[in-house]
PDB file of C-alpha atoms in Angstrom:
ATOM      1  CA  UNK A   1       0.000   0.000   0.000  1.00 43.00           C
ATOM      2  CA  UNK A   2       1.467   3.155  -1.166  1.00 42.00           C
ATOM      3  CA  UNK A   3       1.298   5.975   1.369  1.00 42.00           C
ATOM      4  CA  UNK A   4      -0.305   9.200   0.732  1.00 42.00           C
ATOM      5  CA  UNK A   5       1.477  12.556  -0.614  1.00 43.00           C
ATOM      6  CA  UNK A   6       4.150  14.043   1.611  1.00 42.00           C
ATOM      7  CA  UNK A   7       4.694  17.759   2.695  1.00 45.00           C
ATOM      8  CA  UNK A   8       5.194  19.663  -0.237  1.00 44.00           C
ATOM      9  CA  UNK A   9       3.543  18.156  -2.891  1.00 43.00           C
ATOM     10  CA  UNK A  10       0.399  20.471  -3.258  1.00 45.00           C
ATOM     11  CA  UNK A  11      -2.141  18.411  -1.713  1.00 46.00           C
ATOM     12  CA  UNK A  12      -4.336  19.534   0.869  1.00 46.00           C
ATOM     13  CA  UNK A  13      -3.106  17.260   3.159  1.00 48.00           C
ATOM     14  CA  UNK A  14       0.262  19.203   2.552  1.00 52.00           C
ATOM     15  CA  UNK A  15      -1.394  22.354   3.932  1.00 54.00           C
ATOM     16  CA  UNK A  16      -2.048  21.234   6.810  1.00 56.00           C
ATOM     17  CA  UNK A  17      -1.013  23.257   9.796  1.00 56.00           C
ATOM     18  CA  UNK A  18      -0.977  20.445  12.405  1.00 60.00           C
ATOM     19  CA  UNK A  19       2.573  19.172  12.867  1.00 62.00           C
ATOM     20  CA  UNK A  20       3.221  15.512  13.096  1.00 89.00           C
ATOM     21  CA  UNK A  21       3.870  13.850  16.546  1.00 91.00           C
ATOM     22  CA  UNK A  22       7.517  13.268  16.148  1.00 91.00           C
ATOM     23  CA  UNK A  23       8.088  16.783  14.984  1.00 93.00           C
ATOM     24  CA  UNK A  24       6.247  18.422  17.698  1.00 92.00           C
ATOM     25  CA  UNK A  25       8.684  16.088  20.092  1.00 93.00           C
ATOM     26  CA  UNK A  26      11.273  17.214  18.588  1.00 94.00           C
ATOM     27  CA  UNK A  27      10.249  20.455  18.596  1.00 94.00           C
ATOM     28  CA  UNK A  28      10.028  20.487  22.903  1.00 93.00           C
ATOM     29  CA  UNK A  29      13.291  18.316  23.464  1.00 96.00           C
ATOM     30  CA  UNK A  30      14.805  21.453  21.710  1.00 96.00           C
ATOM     31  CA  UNK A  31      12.914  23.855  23.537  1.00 95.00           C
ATOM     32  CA  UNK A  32      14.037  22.067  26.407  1.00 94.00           C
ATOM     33  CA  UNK A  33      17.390  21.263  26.284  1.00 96.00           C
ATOM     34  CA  UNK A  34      18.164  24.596  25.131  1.00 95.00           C
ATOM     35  CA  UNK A  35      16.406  26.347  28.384  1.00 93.00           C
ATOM     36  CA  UNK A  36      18.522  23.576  30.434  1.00 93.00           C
ATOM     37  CA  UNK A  37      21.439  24.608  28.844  1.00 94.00           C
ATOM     38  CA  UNK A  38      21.196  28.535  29.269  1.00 94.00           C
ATOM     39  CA  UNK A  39      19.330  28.000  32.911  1.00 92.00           C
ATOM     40  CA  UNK A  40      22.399  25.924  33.783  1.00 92.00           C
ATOM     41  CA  UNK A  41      24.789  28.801  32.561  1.00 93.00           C
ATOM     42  CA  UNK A  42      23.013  31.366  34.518  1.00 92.00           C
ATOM     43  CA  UNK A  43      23.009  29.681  37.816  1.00 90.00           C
ATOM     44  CA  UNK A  44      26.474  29.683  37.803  1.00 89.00           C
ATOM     45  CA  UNK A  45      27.063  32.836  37.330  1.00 87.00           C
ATOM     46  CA  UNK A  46      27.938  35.549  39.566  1.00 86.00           C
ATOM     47  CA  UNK A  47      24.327  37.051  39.560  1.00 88.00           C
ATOM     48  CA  UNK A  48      23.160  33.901  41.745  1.00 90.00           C
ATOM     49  CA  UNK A  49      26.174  34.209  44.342  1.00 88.00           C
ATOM     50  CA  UNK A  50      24.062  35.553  46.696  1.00 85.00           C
ATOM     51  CA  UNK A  51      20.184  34.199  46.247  1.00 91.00           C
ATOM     52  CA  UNK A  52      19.574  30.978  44.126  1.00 91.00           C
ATOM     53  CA  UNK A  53      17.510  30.973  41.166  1.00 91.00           C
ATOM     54  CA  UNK A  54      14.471  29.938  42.449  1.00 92.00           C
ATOM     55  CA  UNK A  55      14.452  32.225  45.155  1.00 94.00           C
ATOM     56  CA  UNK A  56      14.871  35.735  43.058  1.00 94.00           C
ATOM     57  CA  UNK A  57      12.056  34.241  40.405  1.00 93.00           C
ATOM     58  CA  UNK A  58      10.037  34.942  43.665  1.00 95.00           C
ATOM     59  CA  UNK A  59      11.293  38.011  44.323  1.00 96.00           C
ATOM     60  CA  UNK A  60      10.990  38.615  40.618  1.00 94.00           C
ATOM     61  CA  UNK A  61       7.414  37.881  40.155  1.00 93.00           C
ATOM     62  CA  UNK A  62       6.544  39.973  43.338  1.00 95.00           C
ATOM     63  CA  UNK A  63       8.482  43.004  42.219  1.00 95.00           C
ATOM     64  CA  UNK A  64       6.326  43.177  39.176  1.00 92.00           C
ATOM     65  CA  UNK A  65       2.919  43.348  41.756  1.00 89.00           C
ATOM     66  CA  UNK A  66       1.010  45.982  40.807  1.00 87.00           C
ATOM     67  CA  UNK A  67      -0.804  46.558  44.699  1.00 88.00           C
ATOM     68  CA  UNK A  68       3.050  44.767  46.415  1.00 88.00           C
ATOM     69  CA  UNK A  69       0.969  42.128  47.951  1.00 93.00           C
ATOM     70  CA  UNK A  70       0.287  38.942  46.155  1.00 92.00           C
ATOM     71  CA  UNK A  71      -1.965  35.968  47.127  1.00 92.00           C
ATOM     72  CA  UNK A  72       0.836  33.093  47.477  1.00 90.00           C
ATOM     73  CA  UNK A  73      -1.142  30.673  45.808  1.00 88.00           C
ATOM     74  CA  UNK A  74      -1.558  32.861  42.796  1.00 90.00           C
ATOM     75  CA  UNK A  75       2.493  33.559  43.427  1.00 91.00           C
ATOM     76  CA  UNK A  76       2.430  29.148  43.041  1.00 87.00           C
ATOM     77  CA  UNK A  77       1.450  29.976  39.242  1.00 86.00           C
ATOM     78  CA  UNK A  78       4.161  32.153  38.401  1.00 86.00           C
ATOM     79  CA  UNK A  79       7.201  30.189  39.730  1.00 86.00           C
ATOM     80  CA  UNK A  80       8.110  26.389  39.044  1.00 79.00           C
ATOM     81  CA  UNK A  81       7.796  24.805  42.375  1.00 80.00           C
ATOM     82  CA  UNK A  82       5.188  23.106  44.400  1.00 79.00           C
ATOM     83  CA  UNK A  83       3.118  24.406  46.669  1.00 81.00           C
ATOM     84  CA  UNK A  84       5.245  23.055  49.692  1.00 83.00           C
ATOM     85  CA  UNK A  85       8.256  23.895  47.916  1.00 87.00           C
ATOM     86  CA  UNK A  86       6.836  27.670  47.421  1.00 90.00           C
ATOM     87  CA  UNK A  87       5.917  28.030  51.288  1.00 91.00           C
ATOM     88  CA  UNK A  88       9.226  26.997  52.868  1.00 93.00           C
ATOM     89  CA  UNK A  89      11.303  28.929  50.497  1.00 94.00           C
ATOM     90  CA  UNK A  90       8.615  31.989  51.277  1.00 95.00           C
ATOM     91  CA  UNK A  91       9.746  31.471  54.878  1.00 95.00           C
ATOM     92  CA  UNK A  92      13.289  31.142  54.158  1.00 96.00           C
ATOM     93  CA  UNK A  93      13.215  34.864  52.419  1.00 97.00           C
ATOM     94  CA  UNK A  94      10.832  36.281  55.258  1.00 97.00           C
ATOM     95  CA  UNK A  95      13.607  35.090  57.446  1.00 97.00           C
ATOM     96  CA  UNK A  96      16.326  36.601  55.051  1.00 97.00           C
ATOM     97  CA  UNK A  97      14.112  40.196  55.472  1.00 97.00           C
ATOM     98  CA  UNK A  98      13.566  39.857  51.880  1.00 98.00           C
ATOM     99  CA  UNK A  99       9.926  39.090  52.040  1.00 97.00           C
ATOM    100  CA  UNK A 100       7.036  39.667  54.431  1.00 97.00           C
ATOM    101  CA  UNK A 101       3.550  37.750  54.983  1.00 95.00           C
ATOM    102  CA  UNK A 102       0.939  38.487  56.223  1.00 93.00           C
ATOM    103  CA  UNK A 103      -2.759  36.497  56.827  1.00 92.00           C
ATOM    104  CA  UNK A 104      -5.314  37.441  54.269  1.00 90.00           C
ATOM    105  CA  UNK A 105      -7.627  39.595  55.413  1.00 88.00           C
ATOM    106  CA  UNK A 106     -10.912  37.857  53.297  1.00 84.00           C
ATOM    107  CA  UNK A 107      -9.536  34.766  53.301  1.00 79.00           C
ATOM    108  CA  UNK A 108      -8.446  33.157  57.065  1.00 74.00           C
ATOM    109  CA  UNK A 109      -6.132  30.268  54.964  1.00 80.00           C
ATOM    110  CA  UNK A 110      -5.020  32.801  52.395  1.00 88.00           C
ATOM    111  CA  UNK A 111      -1.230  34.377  53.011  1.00 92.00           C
ATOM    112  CA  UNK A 112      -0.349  37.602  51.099  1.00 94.00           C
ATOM    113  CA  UNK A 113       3.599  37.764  50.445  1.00 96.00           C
ATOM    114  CA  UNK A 114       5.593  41.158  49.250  1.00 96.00           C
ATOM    115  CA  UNK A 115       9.059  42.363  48.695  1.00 97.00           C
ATOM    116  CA  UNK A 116      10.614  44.077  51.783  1.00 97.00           C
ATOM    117  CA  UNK A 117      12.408  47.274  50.663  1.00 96.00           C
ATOM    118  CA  UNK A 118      15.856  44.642  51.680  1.00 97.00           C
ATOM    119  CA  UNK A 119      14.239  42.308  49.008  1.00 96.00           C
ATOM    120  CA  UNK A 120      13.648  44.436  46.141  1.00 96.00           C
ATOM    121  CA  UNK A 121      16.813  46.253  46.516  1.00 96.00           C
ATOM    122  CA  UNK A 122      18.765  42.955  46.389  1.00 96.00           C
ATOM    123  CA  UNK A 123      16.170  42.066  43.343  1.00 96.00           C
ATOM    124  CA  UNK A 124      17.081  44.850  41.535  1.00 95.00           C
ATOM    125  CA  UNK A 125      20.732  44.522  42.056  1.00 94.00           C
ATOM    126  CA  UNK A 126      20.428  40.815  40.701  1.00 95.00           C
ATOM    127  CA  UNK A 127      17.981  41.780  38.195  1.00 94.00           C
ATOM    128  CA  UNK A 128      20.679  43.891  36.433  1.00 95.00           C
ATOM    129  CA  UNK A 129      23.513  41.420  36.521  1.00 94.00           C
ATOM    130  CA  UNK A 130      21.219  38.332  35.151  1.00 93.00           C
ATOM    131  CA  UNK A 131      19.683  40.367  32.348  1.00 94.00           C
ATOM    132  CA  UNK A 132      23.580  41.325  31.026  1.00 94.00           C
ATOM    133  CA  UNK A 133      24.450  37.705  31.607  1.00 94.00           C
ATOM    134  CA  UNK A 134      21.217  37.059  29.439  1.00 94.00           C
ATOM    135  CA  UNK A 135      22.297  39.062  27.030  1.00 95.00           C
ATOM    136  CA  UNK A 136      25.469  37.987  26.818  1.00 95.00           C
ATOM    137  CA  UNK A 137      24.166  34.109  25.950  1.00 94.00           C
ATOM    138  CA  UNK A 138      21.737  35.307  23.434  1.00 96.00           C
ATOM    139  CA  UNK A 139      23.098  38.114  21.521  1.00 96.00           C
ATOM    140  CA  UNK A 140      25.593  36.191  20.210  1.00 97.00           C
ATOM    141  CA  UNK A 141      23.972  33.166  19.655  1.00 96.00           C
ATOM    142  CA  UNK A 142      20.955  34.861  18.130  1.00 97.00           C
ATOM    143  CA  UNK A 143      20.395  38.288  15.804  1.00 97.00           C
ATOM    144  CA  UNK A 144      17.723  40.794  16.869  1.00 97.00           C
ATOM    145  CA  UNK A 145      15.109  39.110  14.483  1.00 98.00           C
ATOM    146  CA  UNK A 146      15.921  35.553  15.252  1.00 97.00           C
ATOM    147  CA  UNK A 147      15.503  37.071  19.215  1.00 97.00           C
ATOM    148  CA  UNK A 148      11.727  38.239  17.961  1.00 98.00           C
ATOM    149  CA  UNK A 149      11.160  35.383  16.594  1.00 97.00           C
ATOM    150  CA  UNK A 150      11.920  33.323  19.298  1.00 96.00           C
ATOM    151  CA  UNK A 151       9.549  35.441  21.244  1.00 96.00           C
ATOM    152  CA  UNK A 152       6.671  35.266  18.909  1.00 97.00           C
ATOM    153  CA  UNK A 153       6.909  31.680  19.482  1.00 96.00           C
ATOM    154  CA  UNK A 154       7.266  31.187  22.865  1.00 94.00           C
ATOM    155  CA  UNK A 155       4.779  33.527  23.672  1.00 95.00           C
ATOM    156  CA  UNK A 156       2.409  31.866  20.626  1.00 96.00           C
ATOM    157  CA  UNK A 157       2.755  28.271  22.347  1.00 94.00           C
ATOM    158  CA  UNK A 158       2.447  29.885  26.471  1.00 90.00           C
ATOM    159  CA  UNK A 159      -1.177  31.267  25.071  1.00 94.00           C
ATOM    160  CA  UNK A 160      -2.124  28.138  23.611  1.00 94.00           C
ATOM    161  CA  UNK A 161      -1.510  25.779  26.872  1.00 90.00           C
ATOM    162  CA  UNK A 162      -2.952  28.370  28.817  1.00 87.00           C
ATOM    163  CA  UNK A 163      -5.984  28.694  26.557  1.00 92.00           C
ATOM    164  CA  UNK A 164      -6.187  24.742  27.241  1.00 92.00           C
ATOM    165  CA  UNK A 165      -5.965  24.935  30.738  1.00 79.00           C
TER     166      UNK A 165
END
């Protein structure tokens, strides 16, 4: 049994937008590897001498809070870690003086977390280092366009989970 026209070949079969399986596999495992490889580089820089990676995404994501305060569940969605993994290293920063909690005040389970003026200080510092050690792993490796690009895509692929979620 022959098989059917391949990519290419006019058909509208060939159209088709929906990549195959092994593609779109291949397509992650490069994603992946490649944000392993430049995650890796970063981490041992000199930006994280002071806070590990994990712990300045948090004081990242707060610094970026609109009100300061932030629910820390809805902190749990910005930040790769579980939810017990989130709370000790939240008490590990309020310890630090880089974060403080407080009780929700609608919500008697709910804990509200923010940057202590020692935390975003020491975010900011950080912040500046790891974006020129970004830049210095992607500017060469990519030009300005390919750089768009990249974040078209990203960005285009982040909507769609989230649209599935």
């Amino acid at each position: 049994m022959a098989a059917g026209p391949g990519p290419g070949t006019g058909t509208a079969a060939a159209s088709s937008p929906a990549p195959t399986v092994r593609l779109a596999a291949q397509a992650w495992e490069s994603l992946f590897r490649a944000q392993v490889a430049v995650m890796r580089r970063l981490q041992g820089g000199p930006a994280f001498r002071d806070l590990a990676v994990n712990e300045y995404d948090v004081l990242f994501t707060l610094s970026g809070c609109p009100t300061g305060w932030l629910r820390q569940n809805e902190l749990n969605d910005h930040v790769l870690l579980s939810q017990s993994s989130l709370s000790r290293l939240v008490e590990r920063l309020e310890k630090r003086g880089l974060v403080e909690r407080r009780p929700a005040p609608d919500d008697g389970r709910g804990v509200l977390v923010r940057l202590t003026d020692a935390g975003r200080d020491l975010q900011k510092q950080i912040g500046r280092e790891h974006v020129r050690d970004i830049a210095a792993l992607v500017g060469p490796a990519l030009t300005a366009e390919e750089q768009q690009e990249l974040l078209r895509l990203t960005d285009k692929l982040r909507a769609s989970v989230q649209a599935r979620s």
